[in-house]
mmCIF file of C-alpha atoms in Angstrom:
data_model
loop_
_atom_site.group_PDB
_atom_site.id
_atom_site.type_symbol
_atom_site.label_atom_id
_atom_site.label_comp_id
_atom_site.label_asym_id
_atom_site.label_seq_id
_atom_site.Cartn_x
_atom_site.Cartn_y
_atom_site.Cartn_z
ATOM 1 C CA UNK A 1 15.429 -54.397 160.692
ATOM 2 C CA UNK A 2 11.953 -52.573 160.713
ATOM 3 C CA UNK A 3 13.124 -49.338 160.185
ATOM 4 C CA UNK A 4 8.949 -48.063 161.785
ATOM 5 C CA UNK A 5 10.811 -49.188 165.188
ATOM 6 C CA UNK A 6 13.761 -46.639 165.013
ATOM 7 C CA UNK A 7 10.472 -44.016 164.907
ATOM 8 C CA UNK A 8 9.601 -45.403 167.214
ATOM 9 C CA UNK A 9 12.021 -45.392 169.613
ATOM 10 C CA UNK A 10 12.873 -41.686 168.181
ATOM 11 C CA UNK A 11 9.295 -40.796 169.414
ATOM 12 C CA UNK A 12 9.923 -42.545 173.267
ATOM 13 C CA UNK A 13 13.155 -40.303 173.325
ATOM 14 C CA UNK A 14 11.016 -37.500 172.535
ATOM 15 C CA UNK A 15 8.371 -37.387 174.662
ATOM 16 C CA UNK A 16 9.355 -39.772 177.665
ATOM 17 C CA UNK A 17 6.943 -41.543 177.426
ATOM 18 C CA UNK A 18 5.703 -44.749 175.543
ATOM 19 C CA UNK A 19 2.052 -44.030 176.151
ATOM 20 C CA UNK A 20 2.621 -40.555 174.107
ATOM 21 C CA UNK A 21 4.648 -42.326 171.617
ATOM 22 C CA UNK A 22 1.856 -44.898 171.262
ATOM 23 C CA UNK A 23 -0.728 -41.994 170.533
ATOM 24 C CA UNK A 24 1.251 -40.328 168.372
ATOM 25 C CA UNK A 25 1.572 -43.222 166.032
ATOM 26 C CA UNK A 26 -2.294 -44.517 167.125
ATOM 27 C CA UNK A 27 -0.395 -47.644 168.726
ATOM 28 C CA UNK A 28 -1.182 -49.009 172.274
ATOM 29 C CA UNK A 29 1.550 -48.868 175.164
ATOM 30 C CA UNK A 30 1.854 -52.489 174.464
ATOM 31 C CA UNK A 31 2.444 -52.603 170.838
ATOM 32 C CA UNK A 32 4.978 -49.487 171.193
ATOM 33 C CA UNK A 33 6.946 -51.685 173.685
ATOM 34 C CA UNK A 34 6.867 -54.567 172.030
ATOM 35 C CA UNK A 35 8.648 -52.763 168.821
ATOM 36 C CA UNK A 36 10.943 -50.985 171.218
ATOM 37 C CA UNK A 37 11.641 -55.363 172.602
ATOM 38 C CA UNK A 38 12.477 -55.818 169.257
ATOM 39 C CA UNK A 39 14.897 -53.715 168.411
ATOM 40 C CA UNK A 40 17.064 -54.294 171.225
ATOM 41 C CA UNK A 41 16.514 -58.050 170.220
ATOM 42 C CA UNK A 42 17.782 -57.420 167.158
ATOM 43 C CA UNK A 43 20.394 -54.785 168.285
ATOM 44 C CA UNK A 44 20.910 -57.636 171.345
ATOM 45 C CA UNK A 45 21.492 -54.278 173.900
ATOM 46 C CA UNK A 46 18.704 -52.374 175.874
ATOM 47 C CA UNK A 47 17.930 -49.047 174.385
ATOM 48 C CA UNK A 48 15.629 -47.594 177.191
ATOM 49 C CA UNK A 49 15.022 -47.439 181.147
ATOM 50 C CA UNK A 50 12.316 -46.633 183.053
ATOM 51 C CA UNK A 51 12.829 -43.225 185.730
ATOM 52 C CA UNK A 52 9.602 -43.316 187.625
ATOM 53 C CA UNK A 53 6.977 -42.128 184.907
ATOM 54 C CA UNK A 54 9.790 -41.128 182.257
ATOM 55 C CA UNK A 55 10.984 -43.504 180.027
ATOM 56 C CA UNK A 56 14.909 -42.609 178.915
ATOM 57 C CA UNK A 57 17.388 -43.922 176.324
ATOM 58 C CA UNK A 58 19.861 -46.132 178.005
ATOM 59 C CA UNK A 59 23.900 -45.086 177.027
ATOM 60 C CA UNK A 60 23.304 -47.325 174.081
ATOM 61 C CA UNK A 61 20.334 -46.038 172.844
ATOM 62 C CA UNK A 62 21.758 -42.330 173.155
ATOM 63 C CA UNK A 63 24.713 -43.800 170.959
ATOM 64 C CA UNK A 64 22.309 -44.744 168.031
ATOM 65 C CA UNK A 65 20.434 -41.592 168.320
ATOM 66 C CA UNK A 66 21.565 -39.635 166.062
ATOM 67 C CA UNK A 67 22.069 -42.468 162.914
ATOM 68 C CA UNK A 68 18.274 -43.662 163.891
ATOM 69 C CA UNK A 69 17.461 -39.587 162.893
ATOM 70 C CA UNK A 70 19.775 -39.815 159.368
ATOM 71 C CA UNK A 71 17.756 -42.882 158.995
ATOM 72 C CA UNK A 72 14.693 -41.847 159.146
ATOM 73 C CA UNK A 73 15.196 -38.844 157.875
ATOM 74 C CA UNK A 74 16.074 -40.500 154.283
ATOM 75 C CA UNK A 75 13.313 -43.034 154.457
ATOM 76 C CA UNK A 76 11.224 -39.594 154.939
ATOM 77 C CA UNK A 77 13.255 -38.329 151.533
ATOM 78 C CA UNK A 78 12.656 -40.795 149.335
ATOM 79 C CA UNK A 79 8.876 -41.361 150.376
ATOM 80 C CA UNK A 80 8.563 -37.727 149.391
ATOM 81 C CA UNK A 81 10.726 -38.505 146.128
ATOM 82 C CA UNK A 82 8.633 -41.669 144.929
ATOM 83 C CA UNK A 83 5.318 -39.366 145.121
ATOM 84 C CA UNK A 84 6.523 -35.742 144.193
ATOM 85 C CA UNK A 85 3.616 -35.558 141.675
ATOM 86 C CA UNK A 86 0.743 -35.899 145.043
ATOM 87 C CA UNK A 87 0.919 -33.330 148.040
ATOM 88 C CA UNK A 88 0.829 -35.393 150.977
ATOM 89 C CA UNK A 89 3.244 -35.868 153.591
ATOM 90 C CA UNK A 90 4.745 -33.928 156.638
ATOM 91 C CA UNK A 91 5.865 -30.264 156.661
ATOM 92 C CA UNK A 92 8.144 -29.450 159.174
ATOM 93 C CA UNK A 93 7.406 -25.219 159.796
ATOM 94 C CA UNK A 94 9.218 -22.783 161.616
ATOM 95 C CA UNK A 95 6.954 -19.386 162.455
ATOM 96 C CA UNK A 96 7.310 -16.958 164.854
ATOM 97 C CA UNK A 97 4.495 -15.858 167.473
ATOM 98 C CA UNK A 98 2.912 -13.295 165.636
ATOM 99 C CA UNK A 99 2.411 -15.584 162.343
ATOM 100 C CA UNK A 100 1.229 -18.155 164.780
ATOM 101 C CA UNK A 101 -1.076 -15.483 166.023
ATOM 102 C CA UNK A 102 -2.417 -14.191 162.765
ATOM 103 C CA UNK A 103 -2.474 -15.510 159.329
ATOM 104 C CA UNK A 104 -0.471 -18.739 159.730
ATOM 105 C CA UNK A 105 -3.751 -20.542 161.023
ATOM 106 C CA UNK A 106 -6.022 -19.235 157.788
ATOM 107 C CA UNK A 107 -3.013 -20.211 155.681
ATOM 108 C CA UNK A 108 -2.683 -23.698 157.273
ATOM 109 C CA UNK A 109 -6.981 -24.260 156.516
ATOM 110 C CA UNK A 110 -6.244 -23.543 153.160
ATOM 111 C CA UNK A 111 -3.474 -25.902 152.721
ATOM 112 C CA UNK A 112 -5.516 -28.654 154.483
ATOM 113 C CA UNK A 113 -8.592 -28.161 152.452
ATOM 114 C CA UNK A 114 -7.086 -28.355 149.391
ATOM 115 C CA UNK A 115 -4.498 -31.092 150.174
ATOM 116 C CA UNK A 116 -6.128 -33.579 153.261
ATOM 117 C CA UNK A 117 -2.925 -35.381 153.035
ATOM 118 C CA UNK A 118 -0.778 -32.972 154.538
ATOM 119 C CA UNK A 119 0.445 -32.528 158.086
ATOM 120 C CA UNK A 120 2.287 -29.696 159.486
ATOM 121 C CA UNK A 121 4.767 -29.772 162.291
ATOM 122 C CA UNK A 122 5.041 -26.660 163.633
ATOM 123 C CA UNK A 123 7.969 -25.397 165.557
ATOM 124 C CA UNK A 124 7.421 -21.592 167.105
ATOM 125 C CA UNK A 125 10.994 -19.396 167.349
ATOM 126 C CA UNK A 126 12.575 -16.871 166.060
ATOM 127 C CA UNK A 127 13.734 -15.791 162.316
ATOM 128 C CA UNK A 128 17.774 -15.519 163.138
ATOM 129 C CA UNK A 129 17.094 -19.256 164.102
ATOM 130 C CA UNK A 130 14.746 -20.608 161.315
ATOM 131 C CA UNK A 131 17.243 -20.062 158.704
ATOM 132 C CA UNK A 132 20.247 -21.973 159.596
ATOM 133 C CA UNK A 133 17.303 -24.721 160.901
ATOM 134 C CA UNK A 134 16.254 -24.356 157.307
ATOM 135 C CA UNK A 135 19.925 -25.031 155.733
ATOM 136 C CA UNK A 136 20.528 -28.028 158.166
ATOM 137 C CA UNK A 137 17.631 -29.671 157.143
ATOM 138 C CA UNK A 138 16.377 -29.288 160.559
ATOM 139 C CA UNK A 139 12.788 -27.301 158.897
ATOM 140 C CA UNK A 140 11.492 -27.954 155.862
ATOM 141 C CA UNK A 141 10.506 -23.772 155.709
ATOM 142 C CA UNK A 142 9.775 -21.232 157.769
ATOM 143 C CA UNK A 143 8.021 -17.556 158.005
ATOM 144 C CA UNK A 144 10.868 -15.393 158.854
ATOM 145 C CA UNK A 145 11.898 -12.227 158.339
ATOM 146 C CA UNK A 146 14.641 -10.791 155.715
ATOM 147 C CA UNK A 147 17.757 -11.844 156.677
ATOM 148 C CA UNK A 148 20.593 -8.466 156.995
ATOM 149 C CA UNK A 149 22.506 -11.016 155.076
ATOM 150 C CA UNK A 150 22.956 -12.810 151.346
ATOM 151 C CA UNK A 151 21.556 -16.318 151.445
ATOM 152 C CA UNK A 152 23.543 -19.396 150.996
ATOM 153 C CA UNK A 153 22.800 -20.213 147.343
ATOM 154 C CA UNK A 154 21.230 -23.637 149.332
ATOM 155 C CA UNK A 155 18.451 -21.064 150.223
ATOM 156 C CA UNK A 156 15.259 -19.686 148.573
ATOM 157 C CA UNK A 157 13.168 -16.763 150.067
ATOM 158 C CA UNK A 158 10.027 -15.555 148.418
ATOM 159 C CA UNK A 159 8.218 -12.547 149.804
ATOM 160 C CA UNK A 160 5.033 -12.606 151.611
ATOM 161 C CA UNK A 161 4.365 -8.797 153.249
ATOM 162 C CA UNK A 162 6.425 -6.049 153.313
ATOM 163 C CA UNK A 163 5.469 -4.503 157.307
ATOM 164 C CA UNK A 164 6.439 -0.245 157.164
ATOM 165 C CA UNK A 165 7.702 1.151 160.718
ATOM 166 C CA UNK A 166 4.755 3.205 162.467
ATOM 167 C CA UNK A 167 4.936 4.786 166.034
ATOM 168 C CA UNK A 168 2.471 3.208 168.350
ATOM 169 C CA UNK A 169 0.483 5.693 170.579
ATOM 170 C CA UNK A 170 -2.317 5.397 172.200
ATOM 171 C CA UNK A 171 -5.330 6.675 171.623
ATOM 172 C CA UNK A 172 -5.044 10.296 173.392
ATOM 173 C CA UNK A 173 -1.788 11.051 171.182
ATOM 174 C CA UNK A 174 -3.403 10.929 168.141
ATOM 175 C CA UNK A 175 -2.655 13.368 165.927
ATOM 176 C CA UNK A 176 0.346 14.672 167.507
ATOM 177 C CA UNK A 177 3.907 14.613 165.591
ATOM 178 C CA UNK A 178 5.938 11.410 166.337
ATOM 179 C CA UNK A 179 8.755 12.772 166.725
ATOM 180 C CA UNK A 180 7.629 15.065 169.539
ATOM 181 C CA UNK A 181 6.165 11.975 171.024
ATOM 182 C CA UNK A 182 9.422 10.381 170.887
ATOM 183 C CA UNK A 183 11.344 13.058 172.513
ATOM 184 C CA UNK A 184 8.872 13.536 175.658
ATOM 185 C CA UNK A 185 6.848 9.925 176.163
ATOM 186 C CA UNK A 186 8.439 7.286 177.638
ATOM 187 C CA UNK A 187 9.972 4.565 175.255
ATOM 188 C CA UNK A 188 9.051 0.725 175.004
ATOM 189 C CA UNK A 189 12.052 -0.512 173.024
ATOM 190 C CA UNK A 190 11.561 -3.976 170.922
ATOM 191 C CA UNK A 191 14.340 -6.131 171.546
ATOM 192 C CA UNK A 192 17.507 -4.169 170.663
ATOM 193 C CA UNK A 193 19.657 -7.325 169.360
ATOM 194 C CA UNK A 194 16.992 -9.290 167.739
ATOM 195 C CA UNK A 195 16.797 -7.981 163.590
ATOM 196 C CA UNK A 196 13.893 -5.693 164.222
ATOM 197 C CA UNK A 197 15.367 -4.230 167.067
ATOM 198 C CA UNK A 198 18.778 -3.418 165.309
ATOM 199 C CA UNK A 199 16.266 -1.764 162.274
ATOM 200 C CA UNK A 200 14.773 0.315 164.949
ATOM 201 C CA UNK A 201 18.192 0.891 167.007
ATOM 202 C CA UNK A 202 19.722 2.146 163.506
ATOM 203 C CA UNK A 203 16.225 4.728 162.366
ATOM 204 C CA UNK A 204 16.655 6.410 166.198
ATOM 205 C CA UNK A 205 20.601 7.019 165.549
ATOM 206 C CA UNK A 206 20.209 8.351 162.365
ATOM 207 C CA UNK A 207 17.860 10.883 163.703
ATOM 208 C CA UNK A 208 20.223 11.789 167.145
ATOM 209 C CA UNK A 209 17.589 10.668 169.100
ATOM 210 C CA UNK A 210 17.428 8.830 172.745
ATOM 211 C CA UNK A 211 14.251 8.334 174.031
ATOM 212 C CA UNK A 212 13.681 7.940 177.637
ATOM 213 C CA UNK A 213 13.316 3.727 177.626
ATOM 214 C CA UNK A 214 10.878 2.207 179.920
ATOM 215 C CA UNK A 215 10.549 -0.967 178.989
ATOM 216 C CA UNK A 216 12.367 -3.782 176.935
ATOM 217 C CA UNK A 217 10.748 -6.646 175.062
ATOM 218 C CA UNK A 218 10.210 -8.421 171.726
ATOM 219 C CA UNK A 219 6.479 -9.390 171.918
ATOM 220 C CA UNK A 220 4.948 -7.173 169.573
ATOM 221 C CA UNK A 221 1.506 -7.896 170.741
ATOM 222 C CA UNK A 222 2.704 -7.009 174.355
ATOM 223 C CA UNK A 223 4.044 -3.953 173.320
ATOM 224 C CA UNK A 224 0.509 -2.909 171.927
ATOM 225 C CA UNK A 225 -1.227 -3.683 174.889
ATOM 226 C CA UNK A 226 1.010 -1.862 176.997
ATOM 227 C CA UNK A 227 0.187 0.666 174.405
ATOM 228 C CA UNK A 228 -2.935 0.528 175.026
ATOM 229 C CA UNK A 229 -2.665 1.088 178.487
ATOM 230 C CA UNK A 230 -0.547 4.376 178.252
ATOM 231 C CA UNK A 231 2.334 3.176 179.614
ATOM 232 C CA UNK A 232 4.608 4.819 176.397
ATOM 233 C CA UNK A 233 5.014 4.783 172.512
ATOM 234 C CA UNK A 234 7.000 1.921 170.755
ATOM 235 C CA UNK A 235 8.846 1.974 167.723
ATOM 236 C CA UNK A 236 6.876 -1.275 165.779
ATOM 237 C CA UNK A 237 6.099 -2.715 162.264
ATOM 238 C CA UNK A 238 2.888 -2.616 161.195
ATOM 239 C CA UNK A 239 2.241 -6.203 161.827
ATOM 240 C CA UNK A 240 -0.107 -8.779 161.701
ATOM 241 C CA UNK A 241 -3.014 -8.260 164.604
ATOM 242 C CA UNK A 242 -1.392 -5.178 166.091
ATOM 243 C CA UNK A 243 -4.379 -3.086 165.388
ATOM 244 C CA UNK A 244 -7.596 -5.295 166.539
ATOM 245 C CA UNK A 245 -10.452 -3.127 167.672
ATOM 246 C CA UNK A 246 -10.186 -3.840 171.059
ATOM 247 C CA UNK A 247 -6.908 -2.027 171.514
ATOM 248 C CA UNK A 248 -7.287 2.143 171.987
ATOM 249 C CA UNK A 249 -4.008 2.782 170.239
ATOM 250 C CA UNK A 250 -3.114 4.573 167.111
ATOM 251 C CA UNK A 251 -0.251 3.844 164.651
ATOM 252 C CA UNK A 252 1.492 7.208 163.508
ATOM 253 C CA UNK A 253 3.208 7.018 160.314
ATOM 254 C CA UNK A 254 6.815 7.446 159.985
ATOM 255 C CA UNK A 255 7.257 9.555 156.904
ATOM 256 C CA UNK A 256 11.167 9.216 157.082
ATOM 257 C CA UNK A 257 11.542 5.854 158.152
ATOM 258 C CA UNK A 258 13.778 3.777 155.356
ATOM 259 C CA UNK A 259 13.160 0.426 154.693
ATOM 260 C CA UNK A 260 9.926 -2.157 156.069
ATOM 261 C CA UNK A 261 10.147 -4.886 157.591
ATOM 262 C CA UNK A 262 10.093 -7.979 155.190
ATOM 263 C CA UNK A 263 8.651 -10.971 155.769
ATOM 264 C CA UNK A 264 8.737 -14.209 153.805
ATOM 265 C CA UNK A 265 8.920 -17.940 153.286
ATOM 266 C CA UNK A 266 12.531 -19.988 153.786
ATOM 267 C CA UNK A 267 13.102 -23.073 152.015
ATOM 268 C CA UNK A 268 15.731 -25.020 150.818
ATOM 269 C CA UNK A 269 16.525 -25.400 146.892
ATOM 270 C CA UNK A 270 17.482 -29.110 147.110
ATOM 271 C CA UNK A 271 14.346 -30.176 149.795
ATOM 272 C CA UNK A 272 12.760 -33.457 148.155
ATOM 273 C CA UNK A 273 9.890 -31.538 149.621
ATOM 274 C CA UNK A 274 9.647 -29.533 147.022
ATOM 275 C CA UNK A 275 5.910 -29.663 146.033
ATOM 276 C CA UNK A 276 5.000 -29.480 149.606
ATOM 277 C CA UNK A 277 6.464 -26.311 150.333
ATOM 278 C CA UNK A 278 5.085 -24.558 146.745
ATOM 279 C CA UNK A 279 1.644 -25.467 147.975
ATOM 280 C CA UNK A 280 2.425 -24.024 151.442
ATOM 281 C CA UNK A 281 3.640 -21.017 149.325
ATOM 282 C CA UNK A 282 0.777 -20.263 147.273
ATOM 283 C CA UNK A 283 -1.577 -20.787 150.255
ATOM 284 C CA UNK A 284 0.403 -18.576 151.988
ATOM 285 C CA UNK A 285 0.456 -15.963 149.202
ATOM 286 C CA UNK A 286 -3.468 -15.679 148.942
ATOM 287 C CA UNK A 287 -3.764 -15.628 152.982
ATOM 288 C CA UNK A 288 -1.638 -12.671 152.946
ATOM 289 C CA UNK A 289 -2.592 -10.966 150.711
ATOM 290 C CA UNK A 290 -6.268 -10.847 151.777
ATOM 291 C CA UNK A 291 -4.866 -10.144 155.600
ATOM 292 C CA UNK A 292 -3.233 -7.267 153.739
ATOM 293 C CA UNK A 293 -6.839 -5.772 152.187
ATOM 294 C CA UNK A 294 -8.125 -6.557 155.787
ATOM 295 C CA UNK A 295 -5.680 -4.864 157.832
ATOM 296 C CA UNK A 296 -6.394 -1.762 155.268
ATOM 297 C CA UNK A 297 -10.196 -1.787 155.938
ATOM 298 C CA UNK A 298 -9.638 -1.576 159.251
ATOM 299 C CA UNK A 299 -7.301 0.872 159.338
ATOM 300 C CA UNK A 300 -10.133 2.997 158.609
ATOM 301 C CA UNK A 301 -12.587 2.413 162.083
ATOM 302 C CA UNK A 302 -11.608 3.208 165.270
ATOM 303 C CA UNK A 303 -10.239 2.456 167.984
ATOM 304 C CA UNK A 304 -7.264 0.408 166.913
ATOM 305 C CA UNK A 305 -6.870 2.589 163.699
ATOM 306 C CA UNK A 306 -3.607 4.194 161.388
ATOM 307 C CA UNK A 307 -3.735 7.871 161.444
ATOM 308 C CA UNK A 308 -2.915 9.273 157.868
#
């Protein structure tokens, strides 16, 4: 068996659609159905149907699904174990928006330039999800935040920025003492159940407080634009793009605030990916560590600035 079919038929399942599978894998729609003929030739049962446009997997072909995937997944392993000394091959990244956003682009260049035979997969989501992804072998590593937890000894997690708490104002408030603007502006709240949120939920209960809550959401670029337009003071890390110049908002230290936010790189210990992911890493290290300098520069203009 021609184990290039079971991609792609993985590929049809994916995307519905042999014409996508065929340009993902620079095929025509002919070729890609002729490998897909072939397989069920060789399989002697029909693994897809046709539903107007859509192309599905036929009860048969749902029933190989998930062996095709193990398949493929170790022809994927030992393709990365036969040439661990070269950095080529396909990264499978988790990231959340504002990584996406931000430095994950200028982090990705990097990579690419130094290592042209690399491609990145990249799957946008949330932290509390990248890590068990991670462990399952579902990612290959991910941006995430510091889990409240101890790691699986499976797991490695290297630090990348450490993000302090700040009250976002805008500009108007400036200068004024947070907690005052806490007690008497109305309240955007990032997402109370989400591992920021629960940081946040845990600094305003140590200090008795209840602000009056006006909104609800875990974009923190949407919270600074609302921000921006006066419509209350949020409770944020200092994170990447939250402070671009075209944003009239201030970010008011909190003096008493405990920990930051952390933010760092997921992988596992055992991923044949190994030398992959350490080039990822020390891309990622020098991308974020110049955002860092960056984000302290311009700190220092205004509008958009952090108020000393």
């Amino acid at each position: 068996m021609n184990t290039k079919f079971l991609n792609t038929l993985l590929l049809v399942h994916k995307h519905g659609s042999m014409a996508e599978a065929g340009r993902r894998l620079n095929l025509t729609h002919g070729a890609v159905a002729q490998q897909i003929r072939a397989l069920e030739s060789e399989l002697k049962v029909a693994l897809v149907s046709r539903a107007g446009h859509t192309v599905h997997l036929t009860e048969a072909g749902m029933r190989i699904l998930d062996k095709a995937r193990d398949i493929q997944s170790s022809i994927d392993e030992l393709t990365a174990l036969a040439k661990s000394d070269e950095v080529r091959g396909e990264l499978r990244l988790g990231a959340g928006n504002t990584s996406l956003h931000s430095v994950v682009p200028y982090v990705l260049a990097r990579l690419i330039n130094k290592h042209p035979q690399v491609n990145v997969t990249i799957n946008p989501g949330y932290s509390a999800d990248f890590y068990p992804a991670v462990e399952n072998k579902e990612l290959d590593a991910a941006i995430a935040t510091q889990a409240p937890y101890a790691l699986p000894k499976s797991l490695n997690w290297r630090l990348l920025r450490e993000e302090p708490f700040v009250l976002l104002v805008s500009q108007r408030h400036a200068g004024r003492a947070p907690l005052d603007l806490l007690q008497r502006q109305p309240f955007i709240r990032y997402e109370r159940n989400s591992w920021t949120g629960q940081m946040i939920g845990r600094y305003l209960k140590g200090l008795g407080l209840q602000p009056r809550e006006r909104f609800e959401l875990d974009s923190l670029e949407s919270i600074a634009l609302m921000v921006h337009l006066d419509l209350g003071v949020a409770i944020v890390p200092l994170a990447a793009n939250l402070m671009g110049p075209q944003l009239r908002i201030v970010a008011l230290p909190l003096g008493d605030y405990g920990e930051p936010r952390r933010f760092g790189l997921i992988w596992s210990r055992s991923s044949p990916k190994a030398g992959l992911i350490r080039a990822f890493l020390d891309a990622a290290q020098v991308e974020y560590q110049a955002y860092a300098a960056a984000l302290a520069e311009r700190g220092r203009g205004r509008p958009g600035r952090i108020q000393d």
